[in-house]
CSV table of C-alpha atoms in Angstrom, one decimal:
chain,number,residue,atom,x,y,z
A,1,MET,CA,-16.7,27.1,18.0
A,2,GLN,CA,-15.1,25.1,20.8
A,3,THR,CA,-14.3,26.5,24.2
A,4,ALA,CA,-12.4,24.9,27.0
A,5,SER,CA,-15.6,24.0,28.8
A,6,SER,CA,-17.6,22.8,25.8
A,7,ARG,CA,-15.1,20.6,23.9
A,8,PRO,CA,-15.7,16.9,24.6
A,9,ARG,CA,-12.7,15.0,25.9
A,10,SER,CA,-14.0,11.8,27.4
A,11,GLY,CA,-12.9,8.7,25.4
A,12,ALA,CA,-10.3,10.7,23.3
A,13,PRO,CA,-7.1,8.7,22.9
A,14,ASN,CA,-4.0,10.2,24.4
A,15,VAL,CA,-1.5,11.7,22.0
A,16,ALA,CA,2.1,11.5,23.1
A,17,GLY,CA,5.4,12.7,21.6
A,18,VAL,CA,4.0,15.4,19.3
A,19,LYS,CA,6.8,17.6,18.0
A,20,VAL,CA,5.6,21.2,17.9
A,21,LEU,CA,7.3,24.3,16.5
A,22,ILE,CA,6.0,27.6,18.0
A,23,TYR,CA,6.8,30.9,16.3
A,24,SER,CA,6.4,34.2,18.2
A,25,HIS,CA,7.8,37.7,17.6
A,26,GLY,CA,7.8,41.1,19.2
A,27,THR,CA,8.4,42.1,22.8
A,28,ARG,CA,8.6,39.9,25.9
A,29,GLY,CA,4.9,40.5,26.5
A,30,ASP,CA,4.2,39.2,23.0
A,31,LEU,CA,6.4,36.1,23.4
A,32,GLN,CA,5.5,35.1,27.0
A,33,PRO,CA,2.1,33.5,26.3
A,34,TYR,CA,3.6,31.3,23.6
A,35,LEU,CA,6.4,30.3,26.0
A,36,ALA,CA,3.6,29.3,28.3
A,37,VAL,CA,2.1,26.9,25.7
A,38,ALA,CA,5.5,25.5,24.9
A,39,HIS,CA,6.2,24.8,28.6
A,40,ALA,CA,2.7,23.2,28.9
A,41,LEU,CA,3.4,21.0,25.9
A,42,ASN,CA,6.7,19.8,27.4
A,43,ARG,CA,5.0,19.0,30.7
A,44,ALA,CA,2.4,17.0,28.8
A,45,GLY,CA,5.1,14.8,27.2
A,46,HIS,CA,5.5,16.5,23.9
A,47,THR,CA,8.5,18.3,22.4
A,48,ALA,CA,8.1,22.0,21.8
A,49,THR,CA,10.6,24.4,20.3
A,50,LEU,CA,10.0,28.1,20.6
A,51,VAL,CA,11.3,30.3,17.8
A,52,GLY,CA,11.7,34.0,18.7
A,53,PRO,CA,14.0,37.0,19.0
A,54,SER,CA,17.5,36.0,20.3
A,55,ILE,CA,17.3,38.3,23.3
A,56,PHE,CA,14.7,36.0,24.9
A,57,GLU,CA,16.7,32.8,24.7
A,58,PRO,CA,17.7,32.9,28.4
A,59,PHE,CA,14.1,33.5,29.3
A,60,ALA,CA,12.9,30.4,27.4
A,61,GLU,CA,15.8,28.2,28.7
A,62,SER,CA,14.9,29.1,32.3
A,63,TYR,CA,11.7,27.1,31.7
A,64,GLY,CA,13.6,24.2,30.0
A,65,VAL,CA,12.1,25.1,26.6
A,66,ARG,CA,14.2,24.5,23.6
A,67,PHE,CA,14.7,27.8,21.8
A,68,ALA,CA,15.6,28.6,18.2
A,69,PRO,CA,16.8,32.2,18.1
A,70,VAL,CA,16.1,34.6,15.2
A,71,THR,CA,17.2,38.2,14.7
A,72,ASP,CA,16.1,40.6,17.4
A,73,GLU,CA,16.3,43.6,15.1
A,74,GLY,CA,12.5,44.0,15.3
A,75,VAL,CA,12.7,44.3,19.1
A,76,LYS,CA,15.5,46.9,18.8
A,77,LEU,CA,13.4,48.8,16.3
A,78,LEU,CA,10.7,49.2,18.9
A,79,GLN,CA,13.2,50.9,21.2
A,80,ARG,CA,14.3,53.5,18.6
A,81,PRO,CA,13.3,57.0,19.6
A,82,ASP,CA,11.5,57.8,16.3
A,83,VAL,CA,9.5,54.5,16.4
A,84,ARG,CA,8.6,55.1,20.1
A,85,LYS,CA,7.4,58.5,19.3
A,86,LEU,CA,5.4,57.3,16.4
A,87,LEU,CA,3.7,54.6,18.5
A,88,LEU,CA,3.1,56.7,21.5
A,89,THR,CA,2.1,60.1,20.2
A,90,THR,CA,0.7,59.7,16.6
A,91,ASP,CA,-2.9,58.9,15.7
A,92,PRO,CA,-2.6,55.5,13.9
A,93,GLU,CA,-5.5,56.6,11.6
A,94,SER,CA,-3.7,59.8,10.5
A,95,GLU,CA,-1.9,60.4,7.2
A,96,GLU,CA,1.2,61.4,9.3
A,97,TYR,CA,1.3,57.9,10.9
A,98,ARG,CA,0.8,56.2,7.5
A,99,LYS,CA,3.6,58.0,5.9
A,100,ALA,CA,6.0,57.6,8.8
A,101,ARG,CA,5.2,53.9,9.0
A,102,GLU,CA,5.8,53.4,5.3
A,103,ALA,CA,9.2,55.2,5.6
A,104,ILE,CA,10.2,52.9,8.5
A,105,PHE,CA,9.0,49.9,6.6
A,106,ARG,CA,11.0,50.7,3.5
A,107,GLU,CA,14.1,51.4,5.5
A,108,PHE,CA,13.9,48.3,7.8
A,109,MET,CA,12.2,45.5,5.9
A,110,PRO,CA,14.6,45.0,2.9
A,111,LYS,CA,17.6,44.6,5.2
A,112,THR,CA,15.9,42.5,7.9
A,113,TYR,CA,13.0,40.6,6.6
A,114,PRO,CA,14.9,38.3,4.2
A,115,VAL,CA,17.2,37.4,7.0
A,116,LEU,CA,14.3,36.7,9.3
A,117,LEU,CA,12.6,34.5,6.7
A,118,ARG,CA,15.7,32.4,6.2
A,119,GLN,CA,16.1,32.0,10.0
A,120,PHE,CA,12.4,31.0,10.3
A,121,TRP,CA,13.0,28.2,7.8
A,122,ASP,CA,16.3,27.2,9.4
A,123,ALA,CA,14.4,26.6,12.7
A,124,ALA,CA,12.0,24.3,10.8
A,125,ARG,CA,14.4,22.2,8.9
A,126,GLY,CA,14.5,19.5,11.5
A,127,GLY,CA,10.8,18.8,10.9
A,128,ALA,CA,7.8,18.8,13.2
A,129,ASP,CA,4.3,17.5,13.5
A,130,LEU,CA,2.6,20.8,14.0
A,131,LEU,CA,3.6,24.4,13.3
A,132,VAL,CA,2.0,27.0,15.7
A,133,HIS,CA,2.4,30.7,15.0
A,134,SER,CA,1.3,34.1,16.2
A,135,HIS,CA,-0.3,36.7,13.9
A,136,HIS,CA,3.1,38.2,13.3
A,137,SER,CA,4.4,37.1,9.8
A,138,ARG,CA,1.2,35.0,9.4
A,139,GLN,CA,1.5,35.3,5.6
A,140,VAL,CA,4.6,33.0,5.6
A,141,MET,CA,4.1,30.5,8.5
A,142,HIS,CA,1.6,28.3,6.7
A,143,GLN,CA,4.0,28.1,3.7
A,144,MET,CA,6.6,26.4,5.9
A,145,ALA,CA,3.9,24.0,7.1
A,146,GLU,CA,3.1,23.3,3.4
A,147,LYS,CA,6.7,22.5,2.7
A,148,LEU,CA,6.9,20.2,5.7
A,149,GLY,CA,3.5,18.6,4.9
A,150,ILE,CA,2.1,19.4,8.4
A,151,PRO,CA,-0.8,21.5,9.7
A,152,SER,CA,-0.2,25.1,10.7
A,153,VAL,CA,-2.2,26.6,13.6
A,154,LEU,CA,-2.8,30.3,14.1
A,155,ALA,CA,-2.5,31.0,17.8
A,156,THR,CA,-3.6,34.6,18.7
A,157,LEU,CA,-4.7,36.8,21.6
A,158,HIS,CA,-6.9,38.7,19.2
A,159,PRO,CA,-10.5,37.9,18.3
A,160,ASN,CA,-10.2,39.8,15.0
A,161,LEU,CA,-8.6,37.2,12.7
A,162,VAL,CA,-11.7,35.0,12.3
A,163,ALA,CA,-14.7,36.6,10.5
A,164,SER,CA,-17.7,37.5,12.7
A,165,ARG,CA,-20.3,40.1,13.3
A,166,ARG,CA,-19.2,40.6,16.9
A,167,TYR,CA,-15.6,41.6,16.2
A,168,PRO,CA,-14.1,43.7,13.4
A,169,ALA,CA,-11.2,42.7,11.2
A,170,GLN,CA,-9.1,45.6,12.5
A,171,LEU,CA,-6.6,44.6,15.2
A,172,GLY,CA,-7.0,46.8,18.2
A,173,SER,CA,-10.8,47.1,18.1
A,174,LEU,CA,-13.7,45.2,19.7
A,175,GLU,CA,-16.5,47.3,18.2
A,176,ALA,CA,-19.5,45.3,17.2
A,177,ARG,CA,-20.7,46.9,14.0
A,178,PRO,CA,-23.3,45.8,11.4
A,179,ASP,CA,-20.7,45.8,8.6
A,180,ASN,CA,-18.1,43.7,10.4
A,181,LEU,CA,-18.5,40.7,8.1
A,182,GLU,CA,-18.1,43.0,5.1
A,183,GLN,CA,-15.0,44.5,6.7
A,184,HIS,CA,-13.5,41.1,7.1
A,185,ALA,CA,-14.2,40.3,3.5
A,186,ARG,CA,-12.5,43.6,2.4
A,187,VAL,CA,-9.4,43.0,4.6
A,188,ASN,CA,-9.1,39.3,3.5
A,189,SER,CA,-9.0,40.4,-0.1
A,190,ALA,CA,-6.8,43.5,0.3
A,191,PRO,CA,-3.4,43.2,-1.4
A,192,LEU,CA,-0.3,43.1,0.6
A,193,ASN,CA,2.5,45.7,0.3
A,194,PRO,CA,4.2,44.9,-3.1
A,195,LEU,CA,7.7,45.0,-1.5
A,196,LEU,CA,6.5,42.4,1.1
A,197,VAL,CA,5.0,40.2,-1.6
A,198,GLU,CA,8.3,40.3,-3.6
A,199,MET,CA,10.3,39.2,-0.6
A,200,ILE,CA,7.9,36.5,0.3
A,201,SER,CA,7.6,35.1,-3.2
A,202,THR,CA,11.4,35.0,-3.6
A,203,TRP,CA,11.8,33.2,-0.3
A,204,ARG,CA,9.0,30.7,-1.2
A,205,THR,CA,10.5,29.8,-4.6
A,206,GLU,CA,14.3,30.0,-3.8
A,207,THR,CA,14.4,28.9,-0.1
A,208,LEU,CA,11.4,26.6,0.2
A,209,GLY,CA,11.5,25.5,-3.4
A,210,LEU,CA,7.7,25.8,-3.7
A,211,PRO,CA,5.8,27.1,-6.8
A,212,LEU,CA,3.7,30.3,-6.7
A,213,ARG,CA,0.3,28.6,-6.7
A,214,ASP,CA,-2.9,30.5,-6.5
A,215,ASP,CA,-3.6,32.0,-3.0
A,216,TYR,CA,-0.2,31.0,-1.7
A,217,LEU,CA,-0.4,34.0,0.7
A,218,ASP,CA,-3.8,32.8,2.2
A,219,PHE,CA,-2.9,31.8,5.8
A,220,ARG,CA,-6.5,31.1,6.5
A,221,HIS,CA,-6.6,27.9,4.5
A,222,ARG,CA,-4.4,24.8,4.0
A,223,PRO,CA,-3.3,24.0,0.4
A,224,ASP,CA,-6.2,21.4,0.2
A,225,GLY,CA,-8.7,24.1,1.0
A,226,ARG,CA,-9.4,23.1,4.6
A,227,PRO,CA,-9.5,26.0,7.1
A,228,THR,CA,-6.4,26.7,9.3
A,229,PRO,CA,-7.2,25.8,12.9
A,230,VAL,CA,-7.2,28.7,15.3
A,231,LEU,CA,-6.3,28.9,19.0
A,232,HIS,CA,-7.7,31.9,20.9
A,233,GLY,CA,-5.6,32.7,24.0
A,234,PHE,CA,-8.3,34.5,25.9
A,235,SER,CA,-11.1,33.5,28.2
A,236,PRO,CA,-14.6,33.2,26.9
A,237,HIS,CA,-15.6,35.0,30.2
A,238,VAL,CA,-13.4,38.0,29.1
A,239,LEU,CA,-14.1,38.1,25.4
A,240,GLU,CA,-17.4,36.4,24.4
A,241,PRO,CA,-16.9,34.0,21.5
A,242,ALA,CA,-18.7,35.0,18.4
A,243,PRO,CA,-21.6,32.7,17.4
A,244,GLU,CA,-20.3,32.4,13.9
A,245,TRP,CA,-17.0,30.9,14.9
A,246,PRO,CA,-16.9,27.2,13.7
A,247,ASP,CA,-15.5,24.2,15.6
A,248,TRP,CA,-12.0,24.7,14.3
A,249,VAL,CA,-11.7,27.8,16.5
A,250,HIS,CA,-10.6,26.8,20.0
A,251,THR,CA,-11.0,29.4,22.7
A,252,THR,CA,-8.9,28.1,25.5
A,253,GLY,CA,-8.3,30.8,28.2
A,254,PHE,CA,-5.3,32.9,28.6
A,255,TRP,CA,-1.9,31.2,28.3
A,256,SER,CA,-0.4,32.0,31.7
A,257,LEU,CA,3.3,31.2,32.5
A,258,PRO,CA,3.9,29.9,36.0
A,259,ALA,CA,6.4,31.8,38.1
A,260,ASN,CA,9.9,30.2,38.1
A,261,GLN,CA,11.7,32.9,40.1
A,262,ARG,CA,11.7,33.6,43.8
A,263,PRO,CA,10.8,37.0,45.0
A,264,SER,CA,13.6,39.0,46.5
A,265,ALA,CA,14.1,39.1,50.3
A,266,GLU,CA,13.5,42.8,50.1
A,267,LEU,CA,10.1,42.4,48.4
A,268,LEU,CA,9.1,39.8,51.0
A,269,ARG,CA,10.0,42.1,53.9
A,270,PHE,CA,8.2,45.0,52.2
A,271,LEU,CA,5.0,43.1,51.8
A,272,GLU,CA,5.1,41.9,55.4
A,273,ALA,CA,5.8,45.4,56.8
A,274,GLY,CA,2.4,46.9,56.1
A,275,GLU,CA,-0.9,46.9,54.2
A,276,PRO,CA,-1.0,45.5,50.6
A,277,PRO,CA,0.6,47.9,48.2
A,278,VAL,CA,-0.6,49.1,44.8
A,279,PHE,CA,1.4,47.8,41.8
A,280,PHE,CA,2.7,50.3,39.2
A,281,GLY,CA,4.4,49.0,36.0
A,282,PHE,CA,4.2,50.0,32.3
A,283,GLY,CA,5.9,47.0,30.6
A,284,SER,CA,8.2,47.1,27.5
A,285,LEU,CA,6.8,50.0,25.5
A,286,ALA,CA,7.4,52.7,28.0
A,287,HIS,CA,7.8,56.4,27.3
A,288,GLY,CA,11.3,57.8,26.6
A,289,ASP,CA,11.3,59.9,29.8
A,290,PRO,CA,11.5,57.3,32.7
A,291,GLU,CA,12.5,60.0,35.3
A,292,LYS,CA,9.3,61.9,34.5
A,293,THR,CA,7.2,58.8,34.8
A,294,GLY,CA,8.9,57.9,38.1
A,295,GLN,CA,8.2,61.3,39.6
A,296,LEU,CA,4.6,61.0,38.5
A,297,VAL,CA,4.3,57.7,40.3
A,298,LEU,CA,5.9,59.1,43.4
A,299,ASP,CA,3.6,62.1,43.4
A,300,VAL,CA,0.5,59.9,43.1
A,301,VAL,CA,1.7,57.6,45.9
A,302,ARG,CA,2.3,60.6,48.2
A,303,ARG,CA,-1.1,62.1,47.6
A,304,THR,CA,-3.1,58.9,47.8
A,305,GLY,CA,-1.2,57.6,50.9
A,306,VAL,CA,-0.8,54.1,49.4
A,307,ARG,CA,2.2,51.8,49.6
A,308,ALA,CA,3.6,50.9,46.2
A,309,VAL,CA,5.6,48.2,44.4
A,310,VAL,CA,7.0,49.8,41.2
A,311,VAL,CA,8.3,47.4,38.5
A,312,THR,CA,10.6,49.2,36.1
A,313,GLY,CA,10.5,46.6,33.3
A,314,TRP,CA,12.6,47.7,30.3
A,315,GLY,CA,13.5,50.9,32.0
A,316,GLY,CA,10.3,52.8,31.5
A,317,ILE,CA,10.2,54.0,35.1
A,318,SER,CA,13.2,55.4,36.9
A,319,ILE,CA,13.2,56.0,40.7
A,320,THR,CA,16.6,56.4,42.2
A,321,ASP,CA,15.7,57.3,45.8
A,322,PRO,CA,12.3,55.9,46.8
A,323,PRO,CA,10.7,56.7,50.1
A,324,ALA,CA,10.0,54.0,52.6
A,325,ASN,CA,6.5,53.3,51.3
A,326,VAL,CA,7.8,52.5,47.8
A,327,LEU,CA,9.7,49.5,46.7
A,328,VAL,CA,11.3,49.5,43.2
A,329,GLU,CA,12.0,46.1,41.5
A,330,SER,CA,13.2,45.4,37.9
A,331,ASP,CA,11.1,42.3,37.4
A,332,VAL,CA,8.6,40.4,39.5
A,333,PRO,CA,6.4,37.4,38.6
A,334,TYR,CA,2.9,38.8,38.4
A,335,ASP,CA,1.1,35.6,39.2
A,336,TRP,CA,3.0,35.5,42.5
A,337,LEU,CA,2.8,39.3,43.3
A,338,PHE,CA,-0.8,40.2,42.2
A,339,PRO,CA,-2.6,38.2,44.9
A,340,ARG,CA,-0.6,40.1,47.4
A,341,VAL,CA,-1.4,43.7,46.2
A,342,ARG,CA,-4.6,45.7,46.4
A,343,ALA,CA,-4.7,47.0,42.8
A,344,ALA,CA,-2.6,47.2,39.6
A,345,VAL,CA,-1.9,50.2,37.5
A,346,HIS,CA,-0.4,49.2,34.2
A,347,ALA,CA,-0.3,49.9,30.4
A,348,GLY,CA,-3.0,47.5,29.4
A,349,GLY,CA,-1.1,44.7,27.9
A,350,PRO,CA,-3.0,41.4,27.8
A,351,GLY,CA,-0.6,39.5,30.0
A,352,THR,CA,-0.7,42.0,32.9
A,353,LEU,CA,-4.4,42.5,32.8
A,354,ASN,CA,-5.1,38.7,32.7
A,355,ALA,CA,-2.8,38.2,35.7
A,356,ALA,CA,-4.8,40.9,37.6
A,357,LEU,CA,-8.1,39.3,36.5
A,358,GLU,CA,-7.0,35.9,37.7
A,359,ALA,CA,-5.8,37.4,41.0
A,360,GLY,CA,-9.1,39.1,41.5
A,361,ILE,CA,-7.7,42.6,42.1
A,362,PRO,CA,-9.0,45.9,40.8
A,363,GLN,CA,-6.9,47.4,38.0
A,364,MET,CA,-6.6,50.4,35.7
A,365,ALA,CA,-5.0,50.9,32.4
A,366,CYS,CA,-2.7,53.8,31.2
A,367,PRO,CA,-2.4,52.7,27.6
A,368,PHE,CA,0.5,53.7,25.3
A,369,HIS,CA,-1.1,52.7,22.0
A,370,LYS,CA,-4.4,51.7,20.4
A,371,GLU,CA,-4.4,48.0,21.3
A,372,GLN,CA,-3.8,48.7,25.0
A,373,LEU,CA,-6.5,51.3,24.8
A,374,MET,CA,-8.9,48.7,23.4
A,375,TRP,CA,-8.1,46.4,26.4
A,376,GLY,CA,-8.5,49.3,28.9
A,377,ASN,CA,-11.9,50.2,27.4
A,378,HIS,CA,-12.9,46.5,27.6
A,379,LEU,CA,-11.9,46.3,31.3
A,380,ARG,CA,-14.1,49.3,31.9
A,381,ASP,CA,-17.0,47.7,30.0
A,382,LEU,CA,-16.5,44.5,32.1
A,383,GLY,CA,-16.9,46.7,35.2
A,384,VAL,CA,-13.5,45.7,36.7
A,385,ALA,CA,-11.7,49.0,36.1
A,386,PRO,CA,-12.4,52.7,35.7
A,387,GLU,CA,-12.0,54.6,32.5
A,388,PRO,CA,-8.5,54.2,31.1
A,389,ILE,CA,-6.3,57.2,30.9
A,390,PRO,CA,-4.0,57.2,27.9
A,391,TYR,CA,-0.4,57.7,29.0
A,392,ASN,CA,0.0,60.9,27.0
A,393,ASP,CA,-3.0,62.4,28.9
A,394,LEU,CA,-1.7,61.4,32.4
A,395,THR,CA,-1.5,64.1,35.0
A,396,VAL,CA,-0.9,63.7,38.7
A,397,ASP,CA,-4.4,65.0,39.5
A,398,GLY,CA,-6.0,62.6,37.0
A,399,LEU,CA,-4.1,59.5,38.1
A,400,VAL,CA,-4.7,60.3,41.8
A,401,GLU,CA,-8.4,60.4,41.2
A,402,ALA,CA,-8.3,57.2,39.1
A,403,VAL,CA,-6.2,55.3,41.8
A,404,ARG,CA,-8.6,56.4,44.5
A,405,HIS,CA,-11.5,55.2,42.4
A,406,THR,CA,-9.9,51.9,41.6
A,407,ILE,CA,-9.1,50.9,45.2
A,408,SER,CA,-12.3,52.2,46.8
A,409,ASP,CA,-15.2,51.5,44.4
A,410,PRO,CA,-17.2,48.5,45.8
A,411,GLU,CA,-18.8,47.7,42.4
A,412,ILE,CA,-15.3,47.3,40.8
A,413,ALA,CA,-14.3,45.1,43.7
A,414,ASP,CA,-17.4,42.9,43.4
A,415,ASN,CA,-17.2,42.6,39.6
A,416,THR,CA,-13.5,41.7,39.9
A,417,ARG,CA,-14.1,39.0,42.5
A,418,ARG,CA,-17.0,37.4,40.5
A,419,LEU,CA,-14.9,37.3,37.3
A,420,ALA,CA,-11.9,35.8,39.1
A,421,GLU,CA,-14.2,33.0,40.3
A,422,LYS,CA,-15.2,32.2,36.7
A,423,LEU,CA,-11.5,32.2,35.7
A,424,LYS,CA,-10.4,30.0,38.5
A,425,GLY,CA,-9.1,26.7,37.2
A,426,GLU,CA,-9.4,27.6,33.6
A,427,ASN,CA,-5.8,26.6,32.7
A,428,GLY,CA,-5.6,28.1,29.3
A,429,ALA,CA,-2.2,26.7,28.4
A,430,GLU,CA,-3.2,23.2,29.3
A,431,ASN,CA,-6.4,23.6,27.2
A,432,ALA,CA,-4.3,24.8,24.3
A,433,VAL,CA,-2.3,21.6,24.6
A,434,LYS,CA,-5.5,19.5,24.5
A,435,ALA,CA,-6.6,21.5,21.4
A,436,LEU,CA,-3.3,20.9,19.7
A,437,GLU,CA,-3.5,17.2,20.4
A,438,HIS,CA,-7.0,17.2,18.9
A,439,ILE,CA,-5.8,19.0,15.8
A,440,HIS,CA,-2.9,16.5,15.4
A,441,ARG,CA,-5.3,13.6,15.7
A,442,GLU,CA,-7.6,15.1,13.1
A,443,ALA,CA,-4.8,16.0,10.6
């Protein structure tokens, strides 16, 4: 396994002008790390095209990154009340969740997935030297690379997609168990949903013009049997690399996107007017009652006596008449803001928590779903945050106690500072570029 610090670079020839397709899907938080890699590729003299939901085209273009839009119906699906309720209130291990998810799948996928597959291929028709993709739709990305005759690269923020004893195969879990390798073997051999297989096989034969060879759904290997290279977009100081990971697994550090927007004059005045505030923001999967969330935040601020910057994101928090010690903003670059606040209270998404870790500020997670809970628990285990409080369990009393703990615990502060020192200068996106150059040379 290669990490940013262990991978030899001296004497390696420079690689210029590599044409890279990068596929991402999901919310803005899902897409942003991949935009960071695309931006870093362009800065290094390569040509990157980011493929993602059309709603994010202006975001990509603001960084000068070429963007190929695909349908954003998947993003809209996440905003549907029934889907939000399923994600936020239902146990993902329950039979109720399984049945509801299957019903949504059968309603949504036949109408949308064939369109998405065609658009994926339309974006690739111009050719490329490398095809980089997230774990979303991973069963199809390598097939486009096969058609183009180029390597595909799995780029993920999860440690669960490469077999190891340290991490299970289940996304959203970091539990080290004796049977993890066996679990990986079971997951790798488990059949896909028959409806999904039918749509993919039709697309492969009719759109790509490829035959249905053995193991054509196996994204972990190239057609010649060589393993698919993997980029891990997390720091080895945050998630320890598994000893079983081979040298085609590159752990680069988190892919941070530099700020390209100026803070508002109002935010600058607010920060200069008093002690550093506490950040509150719950991202793009917020609960369907933004007024209730806003009132909860105001009650916590009043009882703790802190100043606060509240970022509403996609409308998950609504505060219409904030007091003088609260500033409400719709969007703020975290890498600029976080060094100027005393703590961050957030949902537990990897982008937000990594920005807080790099800034060296205490944080706490109020997760909405299982993956965010995983990260919240891991922050606790690293000693840089208190116990996470799932959003559905939030009370004013509980959050008041947690915020007080977060901003006053000297052990959390010391652990946070030490970890920030280790992360300083890691430059995950630049390391990802070097790894992609290496993969291109070895192809």
